[in-house]
Amino acid sequence: MSTERDVRGWLRRRGADRIAHPGGTLYAHLCRVGERLAVLGCDSAVQAAGLTHAVYGTDGFDLALLDRAERAVLRDLVGADAEEIVYLYGACDRSRTWPTLAETGQVFDRFAGRVRTPDPARLRSLVDLSIVNELDVVEHDPGIADRHGAYFRDLFASWAPLASEQVVRDAQRVLRT
């Protein structure tokens, strides 16, 4: 496993610092998400996943820095636990997963075309990462907050039993619930 500095260098070499994203670049966003997860007390695997969460592309950001066929590259860089969180985050079909996630605990994997049921710890990691990602976007694009703030307030409230308490409090603060 590499150091955070090594991971940041790898992200820059993959061009993340040249890809536009709310709040500047994808690189800046990835760094902010990883740092916020650290401040909120999430474990090191979740922090590393936050720093690399968009590597395979996401349902909301369809640009990959690494092909999924090369998962071993990311696994070697951030560790198996973090890589699995990143894969699950990128694979998550949001429209088919998010509305019922709290009730079902199931994630529709858009890459594999099947439903996955992560264990409770992995599900918490996914939910914490998902919330923190959206909070960063909301804070850096006021239009997102205007258009989707009520949706995120309701969604994140439904996810509260799955999320870390500190992440829930941060979401409430940012979304003013």
PDB file of C-alpha atoms in Angstrom:
ATOM      1  CA  MET A   1       0.000   0.000   0.000  1.00  0.00           C
ATOM      2  CA  SER A   2       1.224   3.494  -0.852  1.00  0.00           C
ATOM      3  CA  THR A   3       1.297   6.680   1.173  1.00  0.00           C
ATOM      4  CA  GLU A   4      -1.309   9.390   0.674  1.00  0.00           C
ATOM      5  CA  ARG A   5       1.361  11.469  -1.061  1.00  0.00           C
ATOM      6  CA  ASP A   6       2.001   8.614  -3.504  1.00  0.00           C
ATOM      7  CA  VAL A   7      -1.735   8.285  -4.189  1.00  0.00           C
ATOM      8  CA  ARG A   8      -2.047  12.023  -4.821  1.00  0.00           C
ATOM      9  CA  GLY A   9       0.882  11.870  -7.247  1.00  0.00           C
ATOM     10  CA  TRP A  10      -0.722   8.929  -9.033  1.00  0.00           C
ATOM     11  CA  LEU A  11      -4.000  10.857  -9.356  1.00  0.00           C
ATOM     12  CA  ARG A  12      -2.145  13.818 -10.888  1.00  0.00           C
ATOM     13  CA  ARG A  13      -0.313  11.525 -13.307  1.00  0.00           C
ATOM     14  CA  ARG A  14      -3.718  10.125 -14.351  1.00  0.00           C
ATOM     15  CA  GLY A  15      -4.846  13.689 -15.125  1.00  0.00           C
ATOM     16  CA  ALA A  16      -7.273  14.292 -12.253  1.00  0.00           C
ATOM     17  CA  ASP A  17      -5.808  17.777 -11.783  1.00  0.00           C
ATOM     18  CA  ARG A  18      -6.825  18.687 -15.362  1.00  0.00           C
ATOM     19  CA  ILE A  19     -10.460  17.544 -15.188  1.00  0.00           C
ATOM     20  CA  ALA A  20     -13.040  20.204 -14.358  1.00  0.00           C
ATOM     21  CA  HIS A  21     -15.297  19.528 -11.385  1.00  0.00           C
ATOM     22  CA  PRO A  22     -17.372  21.721  -9.047  1.00  0.00           C
ATOM     23  CA  GLY A  23     -14.904  23.555  -6.845  1.00  0.00           C
ATOM     24  CA  GLY A  24     -12.072  23.455  -9.373  1.00  0.00           C
ATOM     25  CA  THR A  25     -10.732  20.112 -10.516  1.00  0.00           C
ATOM     26  CA  LEU A  26     -11.525  16.475  -9.910  1.00  0.00           C
ATOM     27  CA  TYR A  27      -8.210  16.227  -8.068  1.00  0.00           C
ATOM     28  CA  ALA A  28      -9.172  19.022  -5.666  1.00  0.00           C
ATOM     29  CA  HIS A  29     -12.562  17.392  -5.087  1.00  0.00           C
ATOM     30  CA  LEU A  30     -11.018  13.968  -4.413  1.00  0.00           C
ATOM     31  CA  CYS A  31      -8.569  15.506  -1.943  1.00  0.00           C
ATOM     32  CA  ARG A  32     -11.330  17.422  -0.145  1.00  0.00           C
ATOM     33  CA  VAL A  33     -13.483  14.296   0.178  1.00  0.00           C
ATOM     34  CA  GLY A  34     -10.601  12.226   1.560  1.00  0.00           C
ATOM     35  CA  GLU A  35      -9.657  15.001   3.993  1.00  0.00           C
ATOM     36  CA  ARG A  36     -13.251  15.496   5.155  1.00  0.00           C
ATOM     37  CA  LEU A  37     -13.653  11.780   5.836  1.00  0.00           C
ATOM     38  CA  ALA A  38     -10.494  11.985   7.966  1.00  0.00           C
ATOM     39  CA  VAL A  39     -11.784  14.991   9.913  1.00  0.00           C
ATOM     40  CA  LEU A  40     -15.054  13.141  10.491  1.00  0.00           C
ATOM     41  CA  GLY A  41     -13.147  10.211  12.010  1.00  0.00           C
ATOM     42  CA  CYS A  42     -13.698   7.620   9.291  1.00  0.00           C
ATOM     43  CA  ASP A  43     -11.137   4.836   9.153  1.00  0.00           C
ATOM     44  CA  SER A  44      -8.107   4.863   6.868  1.00  0.00           C
ATOM     45  CA  ALA A  45      -9.702   2.601   4.217  1.00  0.00           C
ATOM     46  CA  VAL A  46     -12.670   4.963   3.891  1.00  0.00           C
ATOM     47  CA  GLN A  47     -10.309   7.949   3.719  1.00  0.00           C
ATOM     48  CA  ALA A  48      -8.280   6.281   0.954  1.00  0.00           C
ATOM     49  CA  ALA A  49     -11.513   5.406  -0.849  1.00  0.00           C
ATOM     50  CA  GLY A  50     -12.588   9.044  -0.548  1.00  0.00           C
ATOM     51  CA  LEU A  51      -9.332  10.173  -2.122  1.00  0.00           C
ATOM     52  CA  THR A  52      -9.819   7.798  -5.078  1.00  0.00           C
ATOM     53  CA  HIS A  53     -13.598   7.368  -5.198  1.00  0.00           C
ATOM     54  CA  ALA A  54     -14.074   8.420  -8.833  1.00  0.00           C
ATOM     55  CA  VAL A  55     -11.232   6.372 -10.312  1.00  0.00           C
ATOM     56  CA  TYR A  56     -13.634   3.972 -12.108  1.00  0.00           C
ATOM     57  CA  GLY A  57     -16.098   6.737 -12.922  1.00  0.00           C
ATOM     58  CA  THR A  58     -19.414   7.039 -11.158  1.00  0.00           C
ATOM     59  CA  ASP A  59     -23.087   7.075 -11.998  1.00  0.00           C
ATOM     60  CA  GLY A  60     -22.919  10.863 -11.635  1.00  0.00           C
ATOM     61  CA  PHE A  61     -19.477  11.452 -13.223  1.00  0.00           C
ATOM     62  CA  ASP A  62     -18.854   9.167 -16.176  1.00  0.00           C
ATOM     63  CA  LEU A  63     -15.131   9.598 -16.662  1.00  0.00           C
ATOM     64  CA  ALA A  64     -12.730   6.901 -15.502  1.00  0.00           C
ATOM     65  CA  LEU A  65      -9.082   7.383 -14.557  1.00  0.00           C
ATOM     66  CA  LEU A  66      -8.508   3.623 -14.518  1.00  0.00           C
ATOM     67  CA  ASP A  67     -10.220   0.766 -16.332  1.00  0.00           C
ATOM     68  CA  ARG A  68     -12.026  -1.656 -14.024  1.00  0.00           C
ATOM     69  CA  ALA A  69     -10.040  -4.475 -15.622  1.00  0.00           C
ATOM     70  CA  GLU A  70      -7.025  -2.974 -13.831  1.00  0.00           C
ATOM     71  CA  ARG A  71      -8.479  -3.104 -10.316  1.00  0.00           C
ATOM     72  CA  ALA A  72      -5.224  -4.640  -9.061  1.00  0.00           C
ATOM     73  CA  VAL A  73      -3.459  -1.326  -9.757  1.00  0.00           C
ATOM     74  CA  LEU A  74      -5.736   0.551  -7.370  1.00  0.00           C
ATOM     75  CA  ARG A  75      -5.727  -2.336  -4.879  1.00  0.00           C
ATOM     76  CA  ASP A  76      -1.917  -2.160  -4.734  1.00  0.00           C
ATOM     77  CA  LEU A  77      -2.078   1.599  -4.323  1.00  0.00           C
ATOM     78  CA  VAL A  78      -4.727   1.951  -1.581  1.00  0.00           C
ATOM     79  CA  GLY A  79      -5.314  -1.560  -0.239  1.00  0.00           C
ATOM     80  CA  ALA A  80      -8.008  -4.159  -0.833  1.00  0.00           C
ATOM     81  CA  ASP A  81     -10.599  -2.657   1.546  1.00  0.00           C
ATOM     82  CA  ALA A  82     -10.369   0.829   0.067  1.00  0.00           C
ATOM     83  CA  GLU A  83     -10.417  -0.499  -3.487  1.00  0.00           C
ATOM     84  CA  GLU A  84     -13.556  -2.518  -2.800  1.00  0.00           C
ATOM     85  CA  ILE A  85     -15.282   0.623  -1.458  1.00  0.00           C
ATOM     86  CA  VAL A  86     -14.199   2.552  -4.572  1.00  0.00           C
ATOM     87  CA  TYR A  87     -15.512  -0.204  -6.832  1.00  0.00           C
ATOM     88  CA  LEU A  88     -18.838  -0.343  -4.988  1.00  0.00           C
ATOM     89  CA  TYR A  89     -19.141   3.449  -5.089  1.00  0.00           C
ATOM     90  CA  GLY A  90     -18.412   3.600  -8.820  1.00  0.00           C
ATOM     91  CA  ALA A  91     -20.643   0.621  -9.568  1.00  0.00           C
ATOM     92  CA  CYS A  92     -23.634   1.970  -7.651  1.00  0.00           C
ATOM     93  CA  ASP A  93     -26.594   2.699  -9.923  1.00  0.00           C
ATOM     94  CA  ARG A  94     -27.933   5.619  -7.929  1.00  0.00           C
ATOM     95  CA  SER A  95     -31.466   5.695  -9.326  1.00  0.00           C
ATOM     96  CA  ARG A  96     -31.943   1.982  -8.613  1.00  0.00           C
ATOM     97  CA  THR A  97     -30.107   1.961  -5.265  1.00  0.00           C
ATOM     98  CA  TRP A  98     -30.372   5.207  -3.340  1.00  0.00           C
ATOM     99  CA  PRO A  99     -34.148   5.461  -2.783  1.00  0.00           C
ATOM    100  CA  THR A 100     -34.432   2.052  -1.102  1.00  0.00           C
ATOM    101  CA  LEU A 101     -30.916   1.591   0.282  1.00  0.00           C
ATOM    102  CA  ALA A 102     -31.933   2.098   3.914  1.00  0.00           C
ATOM    103  CA  GLU A 103     -34.647  -0.554   3.665  1.00  0.00           C
ATOM    104  CA  THR A 104     -32.875  -3.141   1.506  1.00  0.00           C
ATOM    105  CA  GLY A 105     -29.166  -2.651   2.150  1.00  0.00           C
ATOM    106  CA  GLN A 106     -28.730  -3.600  -1.498  1.00  0.00           C
ATOM    107  CA  VAL A 107     -26.684  -1.907  -4.190  1.00  0.00           C
ATOM    108  CA  PHE A 108     -27.422  -2.362  -7.869  1.00  0.00           C
ATOM    109  CA  ASP A 109     -24.030  -2.835  -9.528  1.00  0.00           C
ATOM    110  CA  ARG A 110     -24.282  -1.036 -12.877  1.00  0.00           C
ATOM    111  CA  PHE A 111     -21.011  -2.574 -14.040  1.00  0.00           C
ATOM    112  CA  ALA A 112     -22.030  -6.195 -13.434  1.00  0.00           C
ATOM    113  CA  GLY A 113     -25.782  -5.744 -13.909  1.00  0.00           C
ATOM    114  CA  ARG A 114     -26.646  -7.414 -10.621  1.00  0.00           C
ATOM    115  CA  VAL A 115     -27.650  -6.657  -7.047  1.00  0.00           C
ATOM    116  CA  ARG A 116     -25.031  -6.802  -4.308  1.00  0.00           C
ATOM    117  CA  THR A 117     -25.672  -6.905  -0.572  1.00  0.00           C
ATOM    118  CA  PRO A 118     -22.596  -5.519   1.196  1.00  0.00           C
ATOM    119  CA  ASP A 119     -21.972  -6.399   4.818  1.00  0.00           C
ATOM    120  CA  PRO A 120     -22.951  -3.674   7.328  1.00  0.00           C
ATOM    121  CA  ALA A 121     -19.435  -2.240   7.634  1.00  0.00           C
ATOM    122  CA  ARG A 122     -18.992  -1.973   3.856  1.00  0.00           C
ATOM    123  CA  LEU A 123     -22.466  -0.464   3.527  1.00  0.00           C
ATOM    124  CA  ARG A 124     -21.601   2.165   6.161  1.00  0.00           C
ATOM    125  CA  SER A 125     -18.412   3.002   4.259  1.00  0.00           C
ATOM    126  CA  LEU A 126     -20.377   3.400   1.030  1.00  0.00           C
ATOM    127  CA  VAL A 127     -23.019   5.587   2.672  1.00  0.00           C
ATOM    128  CA  ASP A 128     -20.459   7.773   4.466  1.00  0.00           C
ATOM    129  CA  LEU A 129     -18.502   8.258   1.237  1.00  0.00           C
ATOM    130  CA  SER A 130     -21.662   8.978  -0.760  1.00  0.00           C
ATOM    131  CA  ILE A 131     -22.868  11.594   1.706  1.00  0.00           C
ATOM    132  CA  VAL A 132     -19.495  13.320   2.028  1.00  0.00           C
ATOM    133  CA  ASN A 133     -19.076  13.379  -1.756  1.00  0.00           C
ATOM    134  CA  GLU A 134     -22.440  15.078  -2.245  1.00  0.00           C
ATOM    135  CA  LEU A 135     -21.782  17.539   0.585  1.00  0.00           C
ATOM    136  CA  ASP A 136     -18.586  18.652  -1.126  1.00  0.00           C
ATOM    137  CA  VAL A 137     -20.401  19.126  -4.435  1.00  0.00           C
ATOM    138  CA  VAL A 138     -23.222  21.056  -2.735  1.00  0.00           C
ATOM    139  CA  GLU A 139     -20.743  23.338  -0.973  1.00  0.00           C
ATOM    140  CA  HIS A 140     -18.901  24.099  -4.213  1.00  0.00           C
ATOM    141  CA  ASP A 141     -21.905  24.474  -6.501  1.00  0.00           C
ATOM    142  CA  PRO A 142     -24.700  26.507  -4.901  1.00  0.00           C
ATOM    143  CA  GLY A 143     -26.988  25.649  -7.808  1.00  0.00           C
ATOM    144  CA  ILE A 144     -26.877  21.993  -6.778  1.00  0.00           C
ATOM    145  CA  ALA A 145     -27.983  22.941  -3.285  1.00  0.00           C
ATOM    146  CA  ASP A 146     -30.824  25.040  -4.689  1.00  0.00           C
ATOM    147  CA  ARG A 147     -32.006  22.293  -7.043  1.00  0.00           C
ATOM    148  CA  HIS A 148     -31.361  19.206  -4.936  1.00  0.00           C
ATOM    149  CA  GLY A 149     -31.033  20.291  -1.306  1.00  0.00           C
ATOM    150  CA  ALA A 150     -34.461  18.992  -0.255  1.00  0.00           C
ATOM    151  CA  TYR A 151     -33.807  15.663  -1.995  1.00  0.00           C
ATOM    152  CA  PHE A 152     -30.462  15.235  -0.215  1.00  0.00           C
ATOM    153  CA  ARG A 153     -31.946  16.240   3.159  1.00  0.00           C
ATOM    154  CA  ASP A 154     -34.639  13.566   2.827  1.00  0.00           C
ATOM    155  CA  LEU A 155     -32.309  10.928   1.386  1.00  0.00           C
ATOM    156  CA  PHE A 156     -29.585  11.415   3.974  1.00  0.00           C
ATOM    157  CA  ALA A 157     -32.162  11.403   6.788  1.00  0.00           C
ATOM    158  CA  SER A 158     -33.343   7.999   5.529  1.00  0.00           C
ATOM    159  CA  TRP A 159     -29.724   6.809   5.476  1.00  0.00           C
ATOM    160  CA  ALA A 160     -28.973   8.027   9.020  1.00  0.00           C
ATOM    161  CA  PRO A 161     -29.258   4.525  10.547  1.00  0.00           C
ATOM    162  CA  LEU A 162     -26.612   3.303   8.085  1.00  0.00           C
ATOM    163  CA  ALA A 163     -24.202   6.234   8.332  1.00  0.00           C
ATOM    164  CA  SER A 164     -21.632   7.239  10.907  1.00  0.00           C
ATOM    165  CA  GLU A 165     -23.056   9.638  13.458  1.00  0.00           C
ATOM    166  CA  GLN A 166     -20.449  12.305  12.681  1.00  0.00           C
ATOM    167  CA  VAL A 167     -21.259  12.143   8.949  1.00  0.00           C
ATOM    168  CA  VAL A 168     -24.974  12.522   9.687  1.00  0.00           C
ATOM    169  CA  ARG A 169     -24.254  15.596  11.840  1.00  0.00           C
ATOM    170  CA  ASP A 170     -22.107  17.101   9.084  1.00  0.00           C
ATOM    171  CA  ALA A 171     -24.874  16.538   6.542  1.00  0.00           C
ATOM    172  CA  GLN A 172     -27.383  18.198   8.840  1.00  0.00           C
ATOM    173  CA  ARG A 173     -25.057  21.176   9.296  1.00  0.00           C
ATOM    174  CA  VAL A 174     -24.351  21.616   5.585  1.00  0.00           C
ATOM    175  CA  LEU A 175     -27.942  21.052   4.464  1.00  0.00           C
ATOM    176  CA  ARG A 176     -29.348  23.009   7.414  1.00  0.00           C
ATOM    177  CA  THR A 177     -31.803  20.391   8.597  1.00  0.00           C
TER     178      THR A 177
END
